[in-house]
Coordinates of C-alpha atoms in Angstrom, one line a residue:
Chain A
M1 CA 0.0 0.0 0.0
N2 CA 1.2 3.5 -0.8
L3 CA 0.9 5.0 2.7
E4 CA 1.4 8.6 1.5
E5 CA -1.5 8.4 -0.9
E6 CA -3.7 6.6 1.6
F7 CA -3.5 9.3 4.2
R8 CA -2.8 12.5 2.3
V9 CA -5.5 15.1 2.4
A10 CA -6.2 16.3 -1.2
P11 CA -5.8 20.1 -1.5
G12 CA -9.1 21.9 -0.6
S13 CA -11.0 18.7 0.5
R14 CA -12.8 18.5 3.8
V15 CA -12.0 15.7 6.2
Q16 CA -14.8 14.9 8.6
L17 CA -12.7 13.8 11.6
R18 CA -15.8 12.5 13.4
D19 CA -16.4 10.0 10.6
S20 CA -12.8 9.1 10.3
D21 CA -12.0 6.0 12.3
A22 CA -8.9 6.6 14.5
D23 CA -8.8 2.9 15.2
R24 CA -8.3 1.6 11.7
T25 CA -5.1 -0.2 10.6
P26 CA -5.5 -0.6 6.9
G27 CA -3.4 -3.2 5.1
V28 CA -1.4 -4.6 8.0
N29 CA -1.9 -6.5 11.2
R30 CA 0.2 -5.6 14.3
E31 CA 3.0 -8.2 13.6
E32 CA 3.4 -7.1 10.0
G33 CA 3.3 -3.4 11.0
E34 CA 6.0 -3.8 13.6
R35 CA 8.2 -5.8 11.2
E36 CA 7.8 -3.1 8.5
H37 CA 8.5 -0.4 11.1
A38 CA 11.8 -1.9 12.1
K39 CA 12.9 -1.9 8.4
N40 CA 11.6 1.7 7.9
V41 CA 13.6 3.0 10.8
V42 CA 16.8 1.6 9.3
R43 CA 15.9 3.1 6.0
I44 CA 15.4 6.5 7.6
R45 CA 18.7 6.3 9.5
D46 CA 20.6 5.5 6.3
L47 CA 18.9 8.1 4.1
Q48 CA 19.3 10.7 6.8
H49 CA 23.1 10.0 6.7
R50 CA 23.1 10.6 2.9
L51 CA 21.0 13.8 3.3
Y52 CA 23.5 15.1 5.8
A53 CA 26.5 14.2 3.7
E54 CA 25.0 15.7 0.6
G55 CA 24.3 18.9 2.6
R56 CA 22.1 20.6 0.0
R57 CA 18.5 20.0 1.0
S58 CA 16.5 19.4 4.2
L59 CA 13.3 17.8 5.4
L60 CA 10.8 19.3 7.8
V61 CA 8.3 17.0 9.6
V62 CA 5.4 18.8 11.3
L63 CA 3.5 16.9 14.0
Q64 CA 0.2 18.2 15.2
G65 CA -2.5 16.4 17.3
M66 CA -4.6 16.9 20.4
D67 CA -3.0 16.3 23.8
A68 CA -2.0 12.6 24.2
A69 CA -2.2 12.0 20.5
G70 CA 1.3 10.6 20.6
K71 CA 3.5 13.3 19.2
D72 CA 6.4 12.6 21.7
G73 CA 6.1 8.9 21.1
T74 CA 6.2 9.3 17.3
I75 CA 9.5 11.3 17.6
R76 CA 11.0 8.6 19.8
H77 CA 9.9 5.7 17.6
V78 CA 10.5 7.2 14.2
F79 CA 13.6 9.4 14.7
G80 CA 15.1 7.8 17.8
P81 CA 17.7 5.7 15.9
T82 CA 18.9 8.6 13.6
N83 CA 22.1 10.5 14.3
P84 CA 21.1 13.4 16.5
Q85 CA 23.7 15.6 14.8
G86 CA 21.5 15.6 11.7
V87 CA 18.1 15.8 13.3
Q88 CA 16.8 18.9 15.1
V89 CA 13.6 18.5 17.2
S90 CA 11.8 21.7 18.2
A91 CA 8.9 21.7 20.6
F92 CA 6.7 24.7 20.5
G93 CA 4.9 25.2 23.7
K94 CA 3.3 28.4 25.2
P95 CA 5.2 31.3 23.5
T96 CA 7.7 33.2 25.6
S97 CA 7.3 37.0 26.0
N98 CA 10.1 37.5 23.4
E99 CA 8.3 35.2 21.0
L100 CA 5.0 37.0 21.6
A101 CA 6.8 40.3 20.8
H102 CA 7.2 39.0 17.2
D103 CA 4.9 37.6 14.5
Y104 CA 3.8 34.0 15.1
L105 CA 6.0 32.6 12.3
W106 CA 9.2 34.2 13.8
R107 CA 9.9 31.4 16.3
V108 CA 9.2 28.6 13.9
H109 CA 11.2 30.1 11.0
S110 CA 14.2 30.4 13.3
R111 CA 14.1 26.6 13.8
A112 CA 13.7 25.7 10.2
P113 CA 16.1 22.9 9.4
S114 CA 19.4 23.9 7.8
R115 CA 20.7 22.1 4.7
G116 CA 21.5 18.5 5.3
H117 CA 19.2 18.3 8.3
I118 CA 15.9 16.8 9.3
G119 CA 13.8 19.2 11.4
V120 CA 10.9 17.8 13.5
F121 CA 8.3 20.2 14.8
N122 CA 6.4 19.0 17.9
R123 CA 3.5 21.4 17.5
S124 CA 4.2 24.3 15.2
H125 CA 2.9 27.5 13.6
Y126 CA -0.5 25.7 13.3
E127 CA -1.1 26.3 17.0
D128 CA -1.8 29.9 15.8
V129 CA -4.9 28.8 14.0
L130 CA -5.8 26.1 16.6
I131 CA -5.6 26.9 20.3
V132 CA -5.3 30.7 19.5
R133 CA -8.5 30.5 17.5
V134 CA -10.4 28.3 20.0
L135 CA -9.5 30.4 23.0
G136 CA -10.1 33.6 21.0
L137 CA -6.6 35.0 21.7
V138 CA -6.7 37.1 18.6
P139 CA -9.6 38.5 16.6
D140 CA -11.3 36.3 14.0
K141 CA -10.0 38.5 11.2
A142 CA -6.4 37.9 12.4
W143 CA -6.4 34.1 12.5
K144 CA -8.3 33.8 9.3
R145 CA -5.6 35.6 7.4
R146 CA -3.0 33.2 8.7
Y147 CA -3.8 30.2 6.4
D148 CA -2.5 32.3 3.5
H149 CA 0.6 33.3 5.4
I150 CA 1.3 29.8 6.3
N151 CA 0.9 28.4 2.8
A152 CA 3.2 31.1 1.4
F153 CA 5.8 30.5 4.1
E154 CA 5.8 26.7 3.5
E155 CA 6.0 27.3 -0.2
M156 CA 9.0 29.5 0.2
L157 CA 10.7 26.8 2.3
V158 CA 9.9 24.2 -0.4
D159 CA 11.2 26.5 -3.2
E160 CA 14.4 27.0 -1.3
G161 CA 15.2 23.4 -0.8
T162 CA 13.1 22.0 2.1
T163 CA 10.7 19.1 1.7
V164 CA 7.7 19.6 4.1
L165 CA 5.6 16.7 5.4
K166 CA 2.8 17.3 7.9
F167 CA 1.1 14.7 10.1
F168 CA -2.1 15.1 12.0
L169 CA -2.2 12.4 14.7
H170 CA -5.9 11.5 14.9
V171 CA -7.0 10.0 18.3
S172 CA -10.6 9.2 19.2
A173 CA -12.2 11.0 22.2
D174 CA -12.2 7.6 24.1
E175 CA -8.6 6.8 23.5
Q176 CA -7.6 10.3 24.4
L177 CA -9.4 10.1 27.7
K178 CA -7.8 6.7 28.5
R179 CA -4.3 8.2 27.9
L180 CA -4.9 11.4 29.9
T181 CA -6.3 9.3 32.8
K182 CA -3.1 7.1 32.7
R183 CA -1.2 10.3 33.6
L184 CA -3.2 10.5 36.8
T185 CA -2.6 6.9 37.8
N186 CA 0.7 5.9 36.4
P187 CA 3.6 7.5 38.3
A188 CA 5.9 7.2 35.3
K189 CA 3.5 9.3 33.3
A190 CA 2.6 11.8 36.0
W191 CA 5.1 14.4 34.7
K192 CA 2.9 14.8 31.6
Y193 CA -0.2 15.7 33.7
N194 CA -1.5 19.1 33.0
A195 CA -5.0 20.2 34.2
E196 CA -5.4 22.2 31.0
D197 CA -5.4 19.0 29.0
F198 CA -8.7 18.1 30.5
S199 CA -10.2 21.5 30.0
K200 CA -9.0 21.5 26.4
R201 CA -10.7 18.1 25.9
S202 CA -14.0 19.6 27.0
R203 CA -13.7 21.9 24.0
R204 CA -13.1 19.0 21.7
P205 CA -15.8 20.0 19.1
A206 CA -14.2 23.5 18.7
Y207 CA -10.8 21.9 18.2
V208 CA -12.1 19.4 15.7
E209 CA -13.6 22.3 13.7
A210 CA -10.3 24.2 13.8
Y211 CA -8.3 21.1 12.8
E212 CA -10.7 20.4 9.9
D213 CA -10.3 24.0 8.6
M214 CA -6.6 23.7 8.9
L215 CA -6.5 20.4 6.9
E216 CA -8.8 21.9 4.3
K217 CA -7.0 25.2 3.8
C218 CA -3.3 24.1 4.3
S219 CA -3.0 20.7 2.7
T220 CA -1.2 22.0 -0.4
K221 CA 0.6 20.3 -3.3
H222 CA 3.9 21.6 -2.0
A223 CA 3.3 20.7 1.7
P224 CA 0.6 18.1 2.2
W225 CA -1.2 17.1 5.4
H226 CA -1.7 13.5 6.3
V227 CA -4.3 12.3 8.7
I228 CA -2.9 9.3 10.6
P229 CA -5.2 7.0 12.6
A230 CA -3.4 7.1 15.9
D231 CA -5.4 5.1 18.4
N232 CA -3.0 2.2 17.8
K233 CA 0.5 3.4 18.5
W234 CA 2.1 0.7 16.5
F235 CA 0.1 1.6 13.4
R236 CA 0.8 5.3 13.9
N237 CA 4.6 4.6 14.0
H238 CA 4.4 2.3 11.0
A239 CA 2.5 4.8 8.9
I240 CA 4.6 7.9 9.7
A241 CA 7.9 6.1 9.4
G242 CA 6.8 4.5 6.1
I243 CA 5.8 7.9 4.7
V244 CA 9.0 9.6 5.9
A245 CA 11.2 6.8 4.5
D246 CA 9.4 6.8 1.2
R247 CA 9.8 10.5 0.8
L248 CA 13.5 10.5 1.7
E249 CA 14.0 7.7 -0.8
H250 CA 12.2 9.8 -3.4
M251 CA 14.5 12.8 -2.6
D252 CA 17.4 10.4 -3.3
P253 CA 20.2 12.3 -1.5
E254 CA 23.5 11.5 -3.0
L255 CA 26.8 10.9 -1.2
P256 CA 29.2 13.4 -2.8
E257 CA 32.1 12.0 -4.7
L258 CA 35.7 12.6 -3.5
P259 CA 36.6 16.1 -4.8
E260 CA 39.5 16.7 -7.2
D261 CA 42.0 17.7 -4.5
G262 CA 41.1 14.5 -2.6
H263 CA 42.1 12.5 -5.6
R264 CA 45.4 14.4 -5.8
M265 CA 45.9 13.7 -2.1
R266 CA 45.3 10.0 -2.6
E267 CA 47.8 9.9 -5.5
T268 CA 50.4 11.7 -3.3
L269 CA 49.9 9.3 -0.5
E270 CA 50.1 6.3 -2.8
G271 CA 53.3 7.7 -4.3
T272 CA 54.7 8.1 -0.9
R273 CA 53.9 4.6 0.1
E274 CA 55.4 3.2 -3.1
G275 CA 58.5 5.4 -3.0
Chain B
M1 CA 4.3 68.6 -0.5
N2 CA 3.3 65.0 0.4
L3 CA 6.6 63.3 0.2
E4 CA 5.3 59.8 0.5
E5 CA 3.0 60.3 -2.5
E6 CA 5.7 62.1 -4.5
F7 CA 8.2 59.3 -4.3
R8 CA 6.1 56.1 -3.8
V9 CA 6.1 53.6 -6.7
A10 CA 2.6 52.7 -7.7
P11 CA 2.1 48.9 -7.5
G12 CA 3.0 47.2 -10.8
S13 CA 4.4 50.4 -12.4
R14 CA 7.8 50.5 -14.1
V15 CA 10.3 53.2 -13.0
Q16 CA 12.9 54.0 -15.6
L17 CA 15.8 54.8 -13.4
R18 CA 17.9 56.2 -16.2
D19 CA 15.2 58.8 -16.9
S20 CA 14.7 59.6 -13.2
D21 CA 16.9 62.5 -12.1
A22 CA 18.8 61.6 -9.0
D23 CA 19.8 65.2 -8.6
R24 CA 16.3 66.8 -8.2
T25 CA 15.1 68.4 -5.0
P26 CA 11.4 69.1 -5.6
G27 CA 9.7 71.6 -3.4
V28 CA 12.6 72.8 -1.3
N29 CA 15.9 74.5 -1.4
R30 CA 18.8 73.4 0.8
E31 CA 18.1 75.8 3.6
E32 CA 14.4 74.9 3.8
G33 CA 15.2 71.2 3.5
E34 CA 17.7 71.3 6.4
R35 CA 15.3 73.3 8.6
E36 CA 12.5 70.8 7.9
H37 CA 14.9 67.9 8.6
A38 CA 15.8 69.2 12.0
K39 CA 12.1 69.3 12.9
N40 CA 11.4 65.8 11.4
V41 CA 14.2 64.3 13.4
V42 CA 12.6 65.6 16.6
R43 CA 9.2 64.3 15.5
I44 CA 10.6 60.8 14.8
R45 CA 12.3 60.8 18.3
D46 CA 9.1 61.7 20.1
L47 CA 6.9 59.3 18.1
Q48 CA 9.4 56.5 18.5
H49 CA 9.2 57.0 22.3
R50 CA 5.4 56.7 22.1
L51 CA 5.7 53.6 19.9
Y52 CA 8.0 52.0 22.5
A53 CA 5.7 52.9 25.4
E54 CA 2.7 51.5 23.5
G55 CA 4.5 48.3 22.8
R56 CA 1.9 46.9 20.4
R57 CA 3.2 47.6 16.9
S58 CA 6.5 48.1 15.1
L59 CA 8.0 49.9 12.1
L60 CA 10.4 48.3 9.6
V61 CA 12.5 50.6 7.4
V62 CA 14.3 48.9 4.5
L63 CA 17.1 50.8 2.8
Q64 CA 18.5 49.6 -0.6
G65 CA 20.8 51.3 -3.0
M66 CA 24.0 50.8 -4.9
D67 CA 27.3 51.2 -3.1
A68 CA 27.9 54.7 -1.9
A69 CA 24.2 55.6 -2.3
G70 CA 24.2 56.8 1.3
K71 CA 22.5 54.0 3.3
D72 CA 24.9 54.5 6.3
G73 CA 24.5 58.2 6.2
T74 CA 20.7 58.0 6.1
I75 CA 20.7 55.8 9.2
R76 CA 23.0 58.3 11.0
H77 CA 21.0 61.4 10.0
V78 CA 17.5 60.0 10.3
F79 CA 17.7 57.7 13.3
G80 CA 20.8 59.0 15.1
P81 CA 18.8 61.1 17.6
T82 CA 16.4 58.3 18.6
N83 CA 16.8 56.2 21.7
P84 CA 18.8 53.2 20.6
Q85 CA 16.9 51.0 23.0
G86 CA 13.9 51.3 20.7
V87 CA 15.7 51.1 17.4
Q88 CA 17.5 48.0 16.0
V89 CA 19.7 48.5 12.9
S90 CA 20.6 45.3 11.0
A91 CA 23.2 45.4 8.2
F92 CA 23.0 42.4 5.8
G93 CA 26.4 41.8 4.2
K94 CA 27.7 38.7 2.6
P95 CA 25.8 35.8 4.2
T96 CA 27.7 33.7 6.7
S97 CA 27.9 29.9 6.2
N98 CA 25.1 29.4 8.7
E99 CA 22.9 31.9 6.9
L100 CA 23.6 30.2 3.6
A101 CA 22.5 26.9 5.2
H102 CA 19.0 28.3 5.4
D103 CA 16.5 30.0 3.1
Y104 CA 17.4 33.6 2.3
L105 CA 14.5 35.0 4.4
W106 CA 15.8 33.2 7.5
R107 CA 18.3 35.8 8.5
V108 CA 16.1 38.8 7.9
H109 CA 13.1 37.3 9.6
S110 CA 15.2 36.7 12.7
R111 CA 15.9 40.5 12.8
A112 CA 12.3 41.7 12.3
P113 CA 11.6 44.4 14.8
S114 CA 9.7 43.3 17.9
R115 CA 6.6 45.2 19.2
G116 CA 7.4 48.7 20.2
H117 CA 10.6 48.9 18.1
I118 CA 11.8 50.4 14.9
G119 CA 13.9 48.1 12.8
V120 CA 16.2 49.4 10.1
F121 CA 17.6 47.1 7.4
N122 CA 20.8 48.3 5.8
R123 CA 20.4 46.1 2.7
S124 CA 17.9 43.3 3.1
H125 CA 16.3 40.2 1.6
Y126 CA 16.2 42.2 -1.7
E127 CA 19.9 41.4 -2.2
D128 CA 18.6 37.9 -3.1
V129 CA 17.0 39.3 -6.2
L130 CA 19.8 41.9 -6.9
I131 CA 23.4 40.8 -6.5
V132 CA 22.4 37.2 -6.4
R133 CA 20.7 37.6 -9.7
V134 CA 23.3 39.8 -11.4
L135 CA 26.1 37.4 -10.4
G136 CA 24.0 34.4 -11.3
L137 CA 24.5 32.8 -7.9
V138 CA 21.2 30.8 -8.2
P139 CA 19.3 29.7 -11.3
D140 CA 17.0 32.2 -13.0
K141 CA 14.0 30.1 -11.9
A142 CA 15.0 30.4 -8.3
W143 CA 15.3 34.2 -8.0
K144 CA 12.2 34.8 -10.2
R145 CA 10.1 32.9 -7.6
R146 CA 11.4 35.2 -4.8
Y147 CA 9.3 38.2 -5.6
D148 CA 6.2 36.3 -4.6
H149 CA 7.9 35.0 -1.4
I150 CA 9.0 38.4 -0.5
N151 CA 5.6 40.0 -1.0
A152 CA 3.9 37.3 1.1
F153 CA 6.5 37.6 3.8
E154 CA 6.1 41.4 4.0
E155 CA 2.3 41.1 3.9
M156 CA 2.4 38.7 6.9
L157 CA 4.6 41.2 8.8
V158 CA 2.1 43.9 8.1
D159 CA -0.9 41.7 9.0
E160 CA 0.8 40.9 12.3
G161 CA 1.4 44.5 13.3
T162 CA 4.5 45.8 11.5
T163 CA 4.4 48.8 9.2
V164 CA 6.9 48.4 6.3
L165 CA 8.5 51.3 4.5
K166 CA 11.1 50.7 1.7
F167 CA 13.5 53.2 0.3
F168 CA 15.6 52.9 -2.8
L169 CA 18.4 55.5 -2.6
H170 CA 18.9 56.6 -6.2
V171 CA 22.3 58.0 -7.1
S172 CA 23.5 58.8 -10.6
A173 CA 26.5 57.0 -12.1
D174 CA 28.6 60.2 -11.9
E175 CA 27.8 60.9 -8.2
Q176 CA 28.5 57.3 -7.3
L177 CA 31.9 57.4 -9.0
K178 CA 32.7 60.7 -7.2
R179 CA 31.9 59.1 -3.8
L180 CA 33.7 55.9 -4.5
T181 CA 36.8 57.8 -5.6
K182 CA 36.7 59.8 -2.4
R183 CA 37.3 56.6 -0.5
L184 CA 40.6 56.3 -2.3
T185 CA 41.7 59.8 -1.5
N186 CA 40.2 60.7 1.8
P187 CA 41.9 58.8 4.7
A188 CA 38.7 59.2 6.8
K189 CA 36.8 57.3 4.2
A190 CA 39.4 54.7 3.4
W191 CA 37.8 52.1 5.6
K192 CA 34.9 51.9 3.3
Y193 CA 37.0 51.1 0.2
N194 CA 36.3 47.8 -1.4
A195 CA 37.6 46.8 -4.8
E196 CA 34.4 45.0 -5.4
D197 CA 32.4 48.3 -5.4
F198 CA 34.2 49.3 -8.6
S199 CA 33.7 46.0 -10.3
K200 CA 30.0 46.1 -9.3
R201 CA 29.8 49.6 -10.8
S202 CA 31.0 48.2 -14.1
R203 CA 27.8 46.1 -14.1
R204 CA 25.6 49.0 -13.4
P205 CA 23.2 48.3 -16.3
A206 CA 22.5 44.8 -15.0
Y207 CA 21.9 46.2 -11.5
V208 CA 19.6 48.9 -12.8
E209 CA 17.5 46.3 -14.5
A210 CA 17.4 44.2 -11.4
Y211 CA 16.4 47.3 -9.3
E212 CA 13.7 48.2 -11.8
D213 CA 12.2 44.7 -11.7
M214 CA 12.3 44.7 -7.9
L215 CA 10.5 48.1 -7.8
E216 CA 7.9 46.9 -10.2
K217 CA 7.2 43.6 -8.6
C218 CA 7.5 44.4 -4.9
S219 CA 6.1 47.9 -4.4
T220 CA 2.8 46.7 -2.9
K221 CA -0.1 48.4 -1.2
H222 CA 1.0 46.9 2.1
A223 CA 4.7 47.6 1.7
P224 CA 5.5 50.3 -0.8
W225 CA 8.8 51.2 -2.3
H226 CA 9.9 54.8 -2.6
V227 CA 12.6 56.0 -5.0
I228 CA 14.5 58.8 -3.3
P229 CA 16.7 61.2 -5.4
A230 CA 19.9 60.8 -3.4
D231 CA 22.6 62.7 -5.2
N232 CA 22.1 65.5 -2.7
K233 CA 22.5 64.1 0.8
W234 CA 20.5 66.9 2.4
F235 CA 17.6 66.2 0.2
R236 CA 17.8 62.4 0.7
N237 CA 17.8 63.0 4.5
H238 CA 14.9 65.4 4.3
A239 CA 12.8 63.2 2.1
I240 CA 13.3 60.0 4.1
A241 CA 12.9 61.6 7.6
G242 CA 9.8 63.3 6.3
I243 CA 8.2 60.1 5.1
V244 CA 9.1 58.2 8.3
A245 CA 7.8 61.0 10.5
D246 CA 4.6 61.2 8.6
R247 CA 4.0 57.5 8.7
L248 CA 4.7 57.3 12.4
E249 CA 2.3 60.2 13.0
H250 CA -0.3 58.3 10.9
M251 CA 0.2 55.2 13.1
D252 CA -0.5 57.5 16.0
P253 CA 1.0 55.3 18.8
E254 CA -0.6 56.0 22.2
L255 CA 1.0 56.4 25.5
P256 CA -0.8 53.9 27.7
E257 CA -2.7 55.2 30.6
L258 CA -1.9 54.4 34.2
P259 CA -3.4 51.0 34.9
E260 CA -5.9 50.3 37.7
D261 CA -3.4 49.1 40.2
G262 CA -1.3 52.2 39.5
H263 CA -4.3 54.3 40.5
R264 CA -4.7 52.3 43.7
M265 CA -1.0 52.8 44.5
R266 CA -1.4 56.5 44.0
E267 CA -4.4 56.7 46.3
T268 CA -2.5 54.7 48.9
L269 CA 0.5 57.0 48.7
E270 CA -1.6 60.1 48.9
G271 CA -3.4 58.6 51.9
T272 CA -0.1 58.0 53.6
R273 CA 1.1 61.5 53.0
E274 CA -2.2 63.0 54.3
G275 CA -2.3 60.7 57.3

């Protein structure tokens, strides 16, 4: 199955998240999915090395999803085995006062991956049309303009050498509640507890509408959104790693050849050894 | 005379720089211009203070021009008397290797003025459709796409609270040569000498075409270009300071009133004094 085609949102189309089953695992059972995932993680590691050595292009992976949708887990399971020298993860939480003193793209632009690198955004500029909209932190007129800004910003990144892949991690209301509750009962997960997560969950319909608008307006040809069924962690990992690996393979980064002066150096050294 | 209207480039219109007299000083003689300038500088200083105290919006002034067009002098004469705490000047020279590892808007975006501040760009992202084009540092296809990126970037800044004013300092070929030559003969100006300035001057027709395209494609309603006759330094200063002062006045930044808890504090202190 072509995972990217399966989960990509066609530009301008409306996804009904309520009708979209967060529990489905099309094409694979758990055993197959985990076997595939193990292979994909190795593919990503090898391709990331070639991307780094080539040093000309970059990949930006944007992860969005409600609380407990599995953004942190995705990063660990998909990018964990890569060389951290070539991967830059940026988590965008509540903006600092310095960040708020600038336009909302300022802090994300500063973390755009440099040539040869993979950048992973754990939340992103999309928060500025999600929570900012739901809580009414700016006037309607202001967030409505942002879809165009964001599309233009991402298109510029693509034109200048960055491939952009965006994933919405779709969890059902039930699965989300189960995971949030675990944070209350499992001491190992207590550090993730945040009372706000529960109050945000009570606004789920407003968030769903904001996500649906975001997917409709900002899944573009140059920077597509993918809606990943994320109730099953193994499937979420499998799908995202598969799409990332396929895309890196399609980018086909090349290990540069030894430059001319390297050849001369080799000849000199060989001459020395023979002499 | 409304200076902004006089020198603003109408969106989509073509300025013929060769036919545009860099020596003209419409509306004022030198004495009047200098007297006006002295007043405008005080207006800018006072309005900048109010902008800073208000802390909600910002002003970005972009200066472009050929070598020796007077960008440094403009900054000194127009913004010299302002409080440096509220003014951030950024000079964009040859990009560093870290800057080159990112898209060309990355370094300028990072220096966008924060709320309450005036940002001055001495050269800017426009270099990426000027020298980069003339020297063929990227393929034609790449720089041609940038006009759209730049317009979208500036529109986002405007939507998010920054006023953008752009000035092209227009010097004639003769005046430019005179100024460059002074760098060879006047020890106080020797530090500005750069052999490249002369080689760039020999490509003047290519630069003129690149500037004309930039003015045509990127003078927008939200972020207009102004072509300032700059052979006479006093007139250049007068025109730019006048436009900046008028625009700041139009923005009408407000000194915030004493907040509620400040009133309570005052009452407490007054009570203490009376008691």
